[in-house]
PDB file of N, CA and C in Angstrom:
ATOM      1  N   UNK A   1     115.447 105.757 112.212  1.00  0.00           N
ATOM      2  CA  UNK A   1     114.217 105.000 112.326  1.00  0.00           C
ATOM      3  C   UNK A   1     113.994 104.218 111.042  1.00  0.00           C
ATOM      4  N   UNK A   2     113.593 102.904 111.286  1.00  0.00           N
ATOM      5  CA  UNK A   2     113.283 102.138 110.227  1.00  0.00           C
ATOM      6  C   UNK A   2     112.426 101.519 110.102  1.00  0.00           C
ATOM      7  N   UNK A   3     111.536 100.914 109.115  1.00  0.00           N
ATOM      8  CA  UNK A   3     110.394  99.981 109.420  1.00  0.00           C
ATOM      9  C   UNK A   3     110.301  99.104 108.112  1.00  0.00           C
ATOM     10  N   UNK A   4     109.287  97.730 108.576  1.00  0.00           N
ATOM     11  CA  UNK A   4     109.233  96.341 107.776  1.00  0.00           C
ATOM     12  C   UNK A   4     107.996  96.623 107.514  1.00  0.00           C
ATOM     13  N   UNK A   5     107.952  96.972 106.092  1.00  0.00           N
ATOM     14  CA  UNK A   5     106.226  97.348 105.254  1.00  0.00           C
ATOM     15  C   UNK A   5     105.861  95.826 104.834  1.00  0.00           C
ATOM     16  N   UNK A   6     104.385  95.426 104.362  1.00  0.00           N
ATOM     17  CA  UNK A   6     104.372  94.462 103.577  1.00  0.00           C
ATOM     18  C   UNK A   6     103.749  94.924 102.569  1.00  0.00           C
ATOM     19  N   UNK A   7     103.720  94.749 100.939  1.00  0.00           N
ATOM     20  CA  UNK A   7     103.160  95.490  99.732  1.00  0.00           C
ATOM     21  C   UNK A   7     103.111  94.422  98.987  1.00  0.00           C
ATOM     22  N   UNK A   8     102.361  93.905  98.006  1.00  0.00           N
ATOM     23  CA  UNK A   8     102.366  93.422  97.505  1.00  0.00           C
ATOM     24  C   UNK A   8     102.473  91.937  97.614  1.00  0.00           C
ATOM     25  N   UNK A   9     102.887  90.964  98.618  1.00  0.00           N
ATOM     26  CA  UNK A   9     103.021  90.128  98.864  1.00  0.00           C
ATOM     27  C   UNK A   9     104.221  89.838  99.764  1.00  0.00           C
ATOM     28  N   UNK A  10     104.792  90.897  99.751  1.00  0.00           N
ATOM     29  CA  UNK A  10     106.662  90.968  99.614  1.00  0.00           C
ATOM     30  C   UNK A  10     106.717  91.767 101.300  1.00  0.00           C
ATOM     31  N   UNK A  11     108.096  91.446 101.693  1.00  0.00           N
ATOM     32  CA  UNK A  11     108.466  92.355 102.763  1.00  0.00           C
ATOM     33  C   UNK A  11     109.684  93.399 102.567  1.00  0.00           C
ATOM     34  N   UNK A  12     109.391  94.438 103.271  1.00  0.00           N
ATOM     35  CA  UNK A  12     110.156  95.708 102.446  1.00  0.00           C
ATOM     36  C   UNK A  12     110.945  96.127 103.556  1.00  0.00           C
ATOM     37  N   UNK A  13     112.294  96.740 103.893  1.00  0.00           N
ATOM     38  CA  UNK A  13     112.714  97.138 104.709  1.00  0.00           C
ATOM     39  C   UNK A  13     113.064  98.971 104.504  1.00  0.00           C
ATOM     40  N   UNK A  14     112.801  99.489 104.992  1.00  0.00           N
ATOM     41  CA  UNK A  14     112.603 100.763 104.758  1.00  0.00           C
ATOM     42  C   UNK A  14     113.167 102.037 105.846  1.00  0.00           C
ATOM     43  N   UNK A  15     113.936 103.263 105.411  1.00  0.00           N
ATOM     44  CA  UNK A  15     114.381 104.343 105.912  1.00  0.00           C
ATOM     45  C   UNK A  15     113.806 105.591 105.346  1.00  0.00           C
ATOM     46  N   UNK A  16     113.596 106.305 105.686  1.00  0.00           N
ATOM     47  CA  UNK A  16     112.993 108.024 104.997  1.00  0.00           C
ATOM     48  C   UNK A  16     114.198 108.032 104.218  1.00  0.00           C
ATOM     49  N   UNK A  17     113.674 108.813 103.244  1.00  0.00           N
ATOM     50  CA  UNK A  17     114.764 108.930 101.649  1.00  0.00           C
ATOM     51  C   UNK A  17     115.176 107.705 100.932  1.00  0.00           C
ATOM     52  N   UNK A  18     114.351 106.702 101.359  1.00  0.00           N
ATOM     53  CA  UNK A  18     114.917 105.159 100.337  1.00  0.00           C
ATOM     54  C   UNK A  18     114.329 105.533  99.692  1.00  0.00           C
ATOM     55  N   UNK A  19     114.359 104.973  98.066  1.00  0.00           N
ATOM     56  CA  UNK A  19     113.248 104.701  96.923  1.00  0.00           C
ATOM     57  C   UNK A  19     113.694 102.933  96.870  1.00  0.00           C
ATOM     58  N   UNK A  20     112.283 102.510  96.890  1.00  0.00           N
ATOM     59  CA  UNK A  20     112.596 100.487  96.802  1.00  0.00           C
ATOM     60  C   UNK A  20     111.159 100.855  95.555  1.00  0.00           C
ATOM     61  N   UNK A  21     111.191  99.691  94.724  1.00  0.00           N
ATOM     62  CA  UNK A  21     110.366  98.815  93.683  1.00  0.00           C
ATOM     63  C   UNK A  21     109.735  98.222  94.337  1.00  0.00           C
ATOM     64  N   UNK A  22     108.355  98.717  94.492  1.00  0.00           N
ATOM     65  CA  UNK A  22     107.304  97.183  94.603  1.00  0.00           C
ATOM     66  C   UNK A  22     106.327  96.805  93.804  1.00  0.00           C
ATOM     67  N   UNK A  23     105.768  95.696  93.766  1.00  0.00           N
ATOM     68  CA  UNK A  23     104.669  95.523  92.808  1.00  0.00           C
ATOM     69  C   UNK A  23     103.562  96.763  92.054  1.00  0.00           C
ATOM     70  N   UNK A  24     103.477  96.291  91.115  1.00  0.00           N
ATOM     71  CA  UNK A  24     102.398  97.890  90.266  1.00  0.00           C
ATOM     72  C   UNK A  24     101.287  97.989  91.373  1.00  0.00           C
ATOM     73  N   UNK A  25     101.450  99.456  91.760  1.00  0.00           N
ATOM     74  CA  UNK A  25     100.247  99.596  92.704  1.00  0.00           C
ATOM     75  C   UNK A  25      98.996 100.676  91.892  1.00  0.00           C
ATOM     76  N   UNK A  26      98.109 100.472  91.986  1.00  0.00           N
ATOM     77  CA  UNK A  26      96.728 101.231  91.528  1.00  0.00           C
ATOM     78  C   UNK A  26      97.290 102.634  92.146  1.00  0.00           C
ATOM     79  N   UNK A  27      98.198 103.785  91.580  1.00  0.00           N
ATOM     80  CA  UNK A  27      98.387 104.944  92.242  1.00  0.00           C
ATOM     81  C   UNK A  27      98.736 105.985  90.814  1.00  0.00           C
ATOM     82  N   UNK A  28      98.612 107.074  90.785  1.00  0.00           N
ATOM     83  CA  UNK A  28      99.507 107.888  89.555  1.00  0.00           C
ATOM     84  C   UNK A  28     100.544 108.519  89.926  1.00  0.00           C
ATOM     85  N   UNK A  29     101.343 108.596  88.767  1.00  0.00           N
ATOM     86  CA  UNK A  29     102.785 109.263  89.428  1.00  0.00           C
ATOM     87  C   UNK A  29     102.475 110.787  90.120  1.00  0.00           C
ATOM     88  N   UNK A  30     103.329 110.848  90.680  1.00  0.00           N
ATOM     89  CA  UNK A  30     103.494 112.581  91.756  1.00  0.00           C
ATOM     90  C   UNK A  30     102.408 111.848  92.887  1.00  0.00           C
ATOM     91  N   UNK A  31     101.805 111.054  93.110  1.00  0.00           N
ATOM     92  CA  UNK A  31     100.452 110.810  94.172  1.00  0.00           C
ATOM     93  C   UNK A  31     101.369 110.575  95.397  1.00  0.00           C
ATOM     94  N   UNK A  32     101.245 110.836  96.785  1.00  0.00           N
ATOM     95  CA  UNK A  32     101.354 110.122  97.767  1.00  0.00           C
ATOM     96  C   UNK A  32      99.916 108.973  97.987  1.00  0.00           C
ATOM     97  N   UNK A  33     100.938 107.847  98.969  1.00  0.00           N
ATOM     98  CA  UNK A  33     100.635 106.827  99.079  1.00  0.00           C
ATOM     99  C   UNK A  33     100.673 106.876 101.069  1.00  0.00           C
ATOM    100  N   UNK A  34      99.865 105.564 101.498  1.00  0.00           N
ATOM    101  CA  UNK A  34      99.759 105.604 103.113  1.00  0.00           C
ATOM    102  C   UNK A  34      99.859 104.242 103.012  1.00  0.00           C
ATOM    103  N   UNK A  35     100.850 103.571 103.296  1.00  0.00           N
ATOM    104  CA  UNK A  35     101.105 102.149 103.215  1.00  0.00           C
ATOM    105  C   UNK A  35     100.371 102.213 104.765  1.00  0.00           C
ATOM    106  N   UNK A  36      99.541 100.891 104.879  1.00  0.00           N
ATOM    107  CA  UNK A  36      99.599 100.932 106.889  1.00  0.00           C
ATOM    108  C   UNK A  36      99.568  99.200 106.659  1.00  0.00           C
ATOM    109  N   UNK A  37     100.036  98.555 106.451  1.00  0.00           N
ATOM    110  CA  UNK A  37     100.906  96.973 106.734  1.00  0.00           C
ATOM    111  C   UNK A  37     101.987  97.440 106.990  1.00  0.00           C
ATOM    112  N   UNK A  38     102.080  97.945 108.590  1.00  0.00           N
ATOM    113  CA  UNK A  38     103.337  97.934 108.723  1.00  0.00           C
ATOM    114  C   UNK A  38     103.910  96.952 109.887  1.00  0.00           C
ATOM    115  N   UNK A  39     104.888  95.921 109.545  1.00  0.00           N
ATOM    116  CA  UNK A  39     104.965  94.720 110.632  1.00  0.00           C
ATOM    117  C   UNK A  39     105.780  95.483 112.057  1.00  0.00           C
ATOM    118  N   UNK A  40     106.828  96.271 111.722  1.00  0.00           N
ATOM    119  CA  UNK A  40     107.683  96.558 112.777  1.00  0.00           C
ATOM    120  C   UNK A  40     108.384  97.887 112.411  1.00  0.00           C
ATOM    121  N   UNK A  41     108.314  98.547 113.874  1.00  0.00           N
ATOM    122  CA  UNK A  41     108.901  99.842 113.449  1.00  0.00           C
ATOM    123  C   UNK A  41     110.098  99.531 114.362  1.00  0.00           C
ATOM    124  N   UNK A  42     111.357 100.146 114.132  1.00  0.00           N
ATOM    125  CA  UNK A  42     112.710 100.127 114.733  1.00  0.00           C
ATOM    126  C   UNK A  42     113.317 101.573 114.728  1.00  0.00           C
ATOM    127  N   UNK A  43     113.882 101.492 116.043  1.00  0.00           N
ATOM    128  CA  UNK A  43     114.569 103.496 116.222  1.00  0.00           C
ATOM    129  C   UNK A  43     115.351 102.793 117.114  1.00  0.00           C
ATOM    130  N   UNK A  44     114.746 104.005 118.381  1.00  0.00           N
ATOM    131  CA  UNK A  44     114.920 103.464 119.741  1.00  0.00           C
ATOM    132  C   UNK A  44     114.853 102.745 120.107  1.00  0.00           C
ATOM    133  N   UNK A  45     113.640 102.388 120.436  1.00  0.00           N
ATOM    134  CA  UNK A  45     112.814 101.365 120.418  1.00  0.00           C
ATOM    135  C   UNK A  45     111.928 100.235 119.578  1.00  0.00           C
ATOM    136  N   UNK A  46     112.036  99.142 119.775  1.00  0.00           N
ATOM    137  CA  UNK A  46     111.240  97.925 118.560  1.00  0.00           C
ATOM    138  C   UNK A  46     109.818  98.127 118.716  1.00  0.00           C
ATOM    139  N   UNK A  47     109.234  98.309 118.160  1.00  0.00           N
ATOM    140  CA  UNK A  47     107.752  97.671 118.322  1.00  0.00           C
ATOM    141  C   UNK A  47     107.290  96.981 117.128  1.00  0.00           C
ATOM    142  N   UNK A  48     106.817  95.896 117.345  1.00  0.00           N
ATOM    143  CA  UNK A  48     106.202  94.506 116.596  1.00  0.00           C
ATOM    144  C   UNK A  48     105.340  94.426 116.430  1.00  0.00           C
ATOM    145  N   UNK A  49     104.375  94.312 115.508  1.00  0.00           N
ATOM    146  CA  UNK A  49     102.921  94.084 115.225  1.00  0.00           C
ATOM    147  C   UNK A  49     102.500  92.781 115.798  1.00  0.00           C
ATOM    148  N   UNK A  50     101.296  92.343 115.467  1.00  0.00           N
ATOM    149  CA  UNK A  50     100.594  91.363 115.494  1.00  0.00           C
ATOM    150  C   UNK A  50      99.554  90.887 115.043  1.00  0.00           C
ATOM    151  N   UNK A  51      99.239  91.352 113.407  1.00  0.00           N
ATOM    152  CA  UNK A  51     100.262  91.028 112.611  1.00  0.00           C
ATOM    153  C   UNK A  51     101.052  92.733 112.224  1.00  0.00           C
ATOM    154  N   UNK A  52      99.874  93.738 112.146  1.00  0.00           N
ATOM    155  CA  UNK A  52     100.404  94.819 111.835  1.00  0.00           C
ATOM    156  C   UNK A  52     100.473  95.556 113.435  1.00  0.00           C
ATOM    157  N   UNK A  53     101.361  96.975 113.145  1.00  0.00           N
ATOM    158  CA  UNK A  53     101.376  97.757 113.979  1.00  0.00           C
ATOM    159  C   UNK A  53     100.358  98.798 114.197  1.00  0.00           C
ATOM    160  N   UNK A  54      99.616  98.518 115.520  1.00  0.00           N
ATOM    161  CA  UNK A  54      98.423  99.715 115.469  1.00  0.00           C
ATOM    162  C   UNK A  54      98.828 100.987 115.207  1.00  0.00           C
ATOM    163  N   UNK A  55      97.952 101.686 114.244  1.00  0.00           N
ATOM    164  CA  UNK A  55      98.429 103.522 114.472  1.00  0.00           C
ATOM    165  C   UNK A  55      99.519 103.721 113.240  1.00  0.00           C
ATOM    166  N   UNK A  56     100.450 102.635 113.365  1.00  0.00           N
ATOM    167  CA  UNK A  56     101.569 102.833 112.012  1.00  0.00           C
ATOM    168  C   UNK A  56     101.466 102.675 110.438  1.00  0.00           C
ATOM    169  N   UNK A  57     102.163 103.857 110.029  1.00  0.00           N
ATOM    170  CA  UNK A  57     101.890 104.236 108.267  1.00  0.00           C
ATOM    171  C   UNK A  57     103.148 104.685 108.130  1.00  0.00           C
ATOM    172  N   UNK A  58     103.593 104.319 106.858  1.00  0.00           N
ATOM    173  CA  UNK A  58     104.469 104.839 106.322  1.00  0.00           C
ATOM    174  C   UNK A  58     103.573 105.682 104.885  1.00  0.00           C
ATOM    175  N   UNK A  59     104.812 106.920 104.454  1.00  0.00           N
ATOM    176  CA  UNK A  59     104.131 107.936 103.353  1.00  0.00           C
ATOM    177  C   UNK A  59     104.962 107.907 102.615  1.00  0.00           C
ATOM    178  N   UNK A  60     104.461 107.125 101.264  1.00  0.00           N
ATOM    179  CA  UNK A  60     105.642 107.403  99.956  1.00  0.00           C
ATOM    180  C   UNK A  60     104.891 108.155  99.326  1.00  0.00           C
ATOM    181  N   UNK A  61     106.072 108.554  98.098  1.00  0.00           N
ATOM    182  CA  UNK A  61     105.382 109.196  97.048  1.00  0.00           C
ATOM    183  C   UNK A  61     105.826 108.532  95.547  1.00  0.00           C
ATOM    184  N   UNK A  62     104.547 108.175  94.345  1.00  0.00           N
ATOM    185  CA  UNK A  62     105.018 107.325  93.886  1.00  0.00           C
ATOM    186  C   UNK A  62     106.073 108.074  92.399  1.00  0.00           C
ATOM    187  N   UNK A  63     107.285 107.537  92.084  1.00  0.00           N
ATOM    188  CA  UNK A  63     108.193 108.708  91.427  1.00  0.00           C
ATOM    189  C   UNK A  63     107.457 107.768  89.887  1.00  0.00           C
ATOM    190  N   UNK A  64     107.072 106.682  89.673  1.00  0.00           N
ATOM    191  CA  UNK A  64     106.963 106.027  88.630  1.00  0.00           C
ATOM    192  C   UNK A  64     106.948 104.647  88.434  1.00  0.00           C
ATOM    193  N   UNK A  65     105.981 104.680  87.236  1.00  0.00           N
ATOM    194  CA  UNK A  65     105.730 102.954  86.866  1.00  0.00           C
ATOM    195  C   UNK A  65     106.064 102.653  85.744  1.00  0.00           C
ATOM    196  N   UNK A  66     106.808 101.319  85.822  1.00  0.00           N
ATOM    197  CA  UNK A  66     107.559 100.718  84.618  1.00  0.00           C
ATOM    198  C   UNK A  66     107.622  99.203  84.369  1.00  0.00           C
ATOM    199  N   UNK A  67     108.705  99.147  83.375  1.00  0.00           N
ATOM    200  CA  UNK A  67     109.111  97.146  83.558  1.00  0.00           C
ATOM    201  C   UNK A  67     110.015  96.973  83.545  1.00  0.00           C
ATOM    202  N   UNK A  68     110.115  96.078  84.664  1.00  0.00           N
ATOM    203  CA  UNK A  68     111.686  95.216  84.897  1.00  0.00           C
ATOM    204  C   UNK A  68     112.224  94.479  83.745  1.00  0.00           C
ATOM    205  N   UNK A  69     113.507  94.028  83.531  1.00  0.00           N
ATOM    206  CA  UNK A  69     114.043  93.726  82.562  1.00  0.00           C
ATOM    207  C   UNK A  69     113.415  92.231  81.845  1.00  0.00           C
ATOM    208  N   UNK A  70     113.560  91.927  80.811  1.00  0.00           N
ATOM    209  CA  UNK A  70     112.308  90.768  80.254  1.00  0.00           C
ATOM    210  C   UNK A  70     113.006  89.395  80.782  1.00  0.00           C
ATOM    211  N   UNK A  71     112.320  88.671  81.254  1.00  0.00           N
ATOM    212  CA  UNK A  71     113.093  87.110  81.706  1.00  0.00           C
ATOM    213  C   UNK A  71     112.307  86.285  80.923  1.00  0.00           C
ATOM    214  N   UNK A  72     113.459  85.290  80.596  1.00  0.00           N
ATOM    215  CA  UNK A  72     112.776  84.446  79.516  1.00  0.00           C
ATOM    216  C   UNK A  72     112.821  83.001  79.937  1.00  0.00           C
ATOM    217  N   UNK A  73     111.895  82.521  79.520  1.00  0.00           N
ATOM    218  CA  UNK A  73     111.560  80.647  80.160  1.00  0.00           C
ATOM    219  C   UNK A  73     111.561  80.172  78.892  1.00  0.00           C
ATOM    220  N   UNK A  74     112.086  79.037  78.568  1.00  0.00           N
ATOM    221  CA  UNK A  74     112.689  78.090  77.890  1.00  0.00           C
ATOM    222  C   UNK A  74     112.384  76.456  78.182  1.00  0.00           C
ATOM    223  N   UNK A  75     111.558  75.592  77.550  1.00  0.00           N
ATOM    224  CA  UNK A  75     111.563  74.771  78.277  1.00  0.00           C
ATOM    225  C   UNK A  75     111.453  73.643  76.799  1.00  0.00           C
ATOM    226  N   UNK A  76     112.024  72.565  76.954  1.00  0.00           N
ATOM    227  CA  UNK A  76     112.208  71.660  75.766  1.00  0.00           C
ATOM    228  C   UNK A  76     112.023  70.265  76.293  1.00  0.00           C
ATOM    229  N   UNK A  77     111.880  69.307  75.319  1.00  0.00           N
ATOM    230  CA  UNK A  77     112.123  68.251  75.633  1.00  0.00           C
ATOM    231  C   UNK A  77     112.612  67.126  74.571  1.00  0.00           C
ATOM    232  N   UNK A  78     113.441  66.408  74.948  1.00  0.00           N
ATOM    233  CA  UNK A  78     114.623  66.200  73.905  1.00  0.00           C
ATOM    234  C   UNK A  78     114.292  65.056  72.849  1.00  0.00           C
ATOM    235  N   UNK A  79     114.270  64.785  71.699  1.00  0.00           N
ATOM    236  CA  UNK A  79     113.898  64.386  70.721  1.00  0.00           C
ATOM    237  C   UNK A  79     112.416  64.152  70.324  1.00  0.00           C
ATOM    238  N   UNK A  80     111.577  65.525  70.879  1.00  0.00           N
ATOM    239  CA  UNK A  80     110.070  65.078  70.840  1.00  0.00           C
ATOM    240  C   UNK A  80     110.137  66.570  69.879  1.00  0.00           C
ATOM    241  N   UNK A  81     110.509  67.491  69.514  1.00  0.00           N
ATOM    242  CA  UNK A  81     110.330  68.662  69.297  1.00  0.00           C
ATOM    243  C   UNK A  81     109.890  69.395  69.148  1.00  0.00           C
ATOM    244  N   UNK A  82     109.724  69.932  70.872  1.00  0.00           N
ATOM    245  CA  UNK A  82     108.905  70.100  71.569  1.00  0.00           C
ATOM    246  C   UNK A  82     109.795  71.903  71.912  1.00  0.00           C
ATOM    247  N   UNK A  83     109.890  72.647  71.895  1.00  0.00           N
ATOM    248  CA  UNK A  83     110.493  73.688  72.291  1.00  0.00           C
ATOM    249  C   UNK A  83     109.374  75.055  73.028  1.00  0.00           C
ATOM    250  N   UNK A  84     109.332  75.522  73.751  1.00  0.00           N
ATOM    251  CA  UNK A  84     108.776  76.074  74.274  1.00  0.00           C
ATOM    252  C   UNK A  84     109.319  77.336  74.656  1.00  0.00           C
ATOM    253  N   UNK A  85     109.425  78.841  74.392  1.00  0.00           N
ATOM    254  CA  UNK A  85     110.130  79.822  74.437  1.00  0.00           C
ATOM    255  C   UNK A  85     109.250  81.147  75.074  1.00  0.00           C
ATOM    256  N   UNK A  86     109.224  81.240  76.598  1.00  0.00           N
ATOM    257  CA  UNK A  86     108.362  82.822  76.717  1.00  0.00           C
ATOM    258  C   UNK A  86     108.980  83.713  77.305  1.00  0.00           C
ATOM    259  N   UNK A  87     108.589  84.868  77.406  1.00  0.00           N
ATOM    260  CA  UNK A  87     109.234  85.904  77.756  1.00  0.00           C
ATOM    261  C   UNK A  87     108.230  86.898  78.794  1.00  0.00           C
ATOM    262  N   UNK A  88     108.670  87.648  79.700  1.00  0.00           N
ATOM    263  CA  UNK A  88     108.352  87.817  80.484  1.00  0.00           C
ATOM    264  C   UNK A  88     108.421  89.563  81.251  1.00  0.00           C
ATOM    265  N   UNK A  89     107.611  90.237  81.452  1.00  0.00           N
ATOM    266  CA  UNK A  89     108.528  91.648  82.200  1.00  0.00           C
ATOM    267  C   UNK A  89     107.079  91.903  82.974  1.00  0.00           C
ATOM    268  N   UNK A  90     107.821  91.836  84.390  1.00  0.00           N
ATOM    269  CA  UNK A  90     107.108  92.365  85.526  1.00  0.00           C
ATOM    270  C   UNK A  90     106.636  93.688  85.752  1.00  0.00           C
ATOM    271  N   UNK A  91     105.710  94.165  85.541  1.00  0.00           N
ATOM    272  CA  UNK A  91     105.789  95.667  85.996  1.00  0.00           C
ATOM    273  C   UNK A  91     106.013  96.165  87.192  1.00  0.00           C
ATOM    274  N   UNK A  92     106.405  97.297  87.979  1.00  0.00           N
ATOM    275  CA  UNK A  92     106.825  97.576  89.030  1.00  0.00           C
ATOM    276  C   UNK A  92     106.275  99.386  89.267  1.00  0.00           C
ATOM    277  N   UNK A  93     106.298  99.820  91.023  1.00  0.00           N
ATOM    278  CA  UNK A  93     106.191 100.846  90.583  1.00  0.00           C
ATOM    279  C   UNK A  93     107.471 101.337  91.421  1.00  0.00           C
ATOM    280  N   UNK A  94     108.081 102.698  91.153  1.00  0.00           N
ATOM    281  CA  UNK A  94     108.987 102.964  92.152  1.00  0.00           C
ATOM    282  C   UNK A  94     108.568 104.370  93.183  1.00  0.00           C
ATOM    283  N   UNK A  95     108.678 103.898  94.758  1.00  0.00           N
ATOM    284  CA  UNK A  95     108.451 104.704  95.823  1.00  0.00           C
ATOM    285  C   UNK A  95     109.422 105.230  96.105  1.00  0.00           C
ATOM    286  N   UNK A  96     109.376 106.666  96.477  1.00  0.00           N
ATOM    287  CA  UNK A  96     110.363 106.759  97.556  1.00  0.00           C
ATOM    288  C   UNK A  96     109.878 107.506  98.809  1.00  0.00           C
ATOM    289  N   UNK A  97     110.353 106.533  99.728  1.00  0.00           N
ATOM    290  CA  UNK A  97     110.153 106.925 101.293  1.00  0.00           C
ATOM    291  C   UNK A  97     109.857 108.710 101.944  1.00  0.00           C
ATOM    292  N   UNK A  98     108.588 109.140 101.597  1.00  0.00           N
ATOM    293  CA  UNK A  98     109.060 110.543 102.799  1.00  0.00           C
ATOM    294  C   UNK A  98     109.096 110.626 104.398  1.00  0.00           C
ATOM    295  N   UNK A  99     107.823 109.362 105.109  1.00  0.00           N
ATOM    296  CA  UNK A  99     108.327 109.804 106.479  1.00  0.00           C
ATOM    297  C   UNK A  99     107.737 108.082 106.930  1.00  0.00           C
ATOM    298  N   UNK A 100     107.726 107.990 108.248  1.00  0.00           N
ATOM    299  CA  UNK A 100     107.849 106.828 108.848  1.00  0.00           C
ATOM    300  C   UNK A 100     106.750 107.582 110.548  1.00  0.00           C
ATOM    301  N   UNK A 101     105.705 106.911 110.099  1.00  0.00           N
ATOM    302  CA  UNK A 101     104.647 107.447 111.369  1.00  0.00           C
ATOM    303  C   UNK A 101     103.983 106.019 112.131  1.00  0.00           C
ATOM    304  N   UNK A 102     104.416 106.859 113.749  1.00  0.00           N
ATOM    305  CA  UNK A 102     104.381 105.551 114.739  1.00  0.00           C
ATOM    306  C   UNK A 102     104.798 105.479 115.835  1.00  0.00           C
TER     307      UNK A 102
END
């Protein structure tokens, strides 16, 4: 059984026992979580939301929050000297999947 969460802005594809990264969520570590944006559950059978699925939740638990590696923007312009240098790190939190309800 599998299902398409939405978190954060993002779409997530998901199995019991995944751990996926999504955006920093307002949660503390060891907490379970009740995602219910859930677009589509898949097994047996499909069922499709519209937009979400009535009744359906997925249950993570959150293992931890951190930052992704730093990305840096750079932006210049050529004989004005003009240089522009930032840096960047997303925070994230990491879930992992315990069950899939639906």
């Amino acid at each position: 059984m599998y299902a398409v969460l939405e978190t954060g802005g993002k779409q997530y594809t998901v199995r019991q026992g995944d751990v996926i990264q999504v955006e920093k969520l307002a949660a503390d570590e060891g907490e379970s979580l009740e995602l219910d944006h859930v677009l589509l559950i898949g097994g047996d059978s499909i069922q499709v939301g519209t937009p979400f699925v009535p009744g359906a939740k997925v249950v993570a638990k959150v293992l931890e929050h951190g930052k992704n590696k730093k990305v840096i923007s750079f932006r210049y312009k050529p004989k004005k000297h003009v240089r522009v240098k930032k840096g960047h790190r997303q925070p994230y939190t990491e879930l992992s999947i315990e069950s899939i309800v639906g």
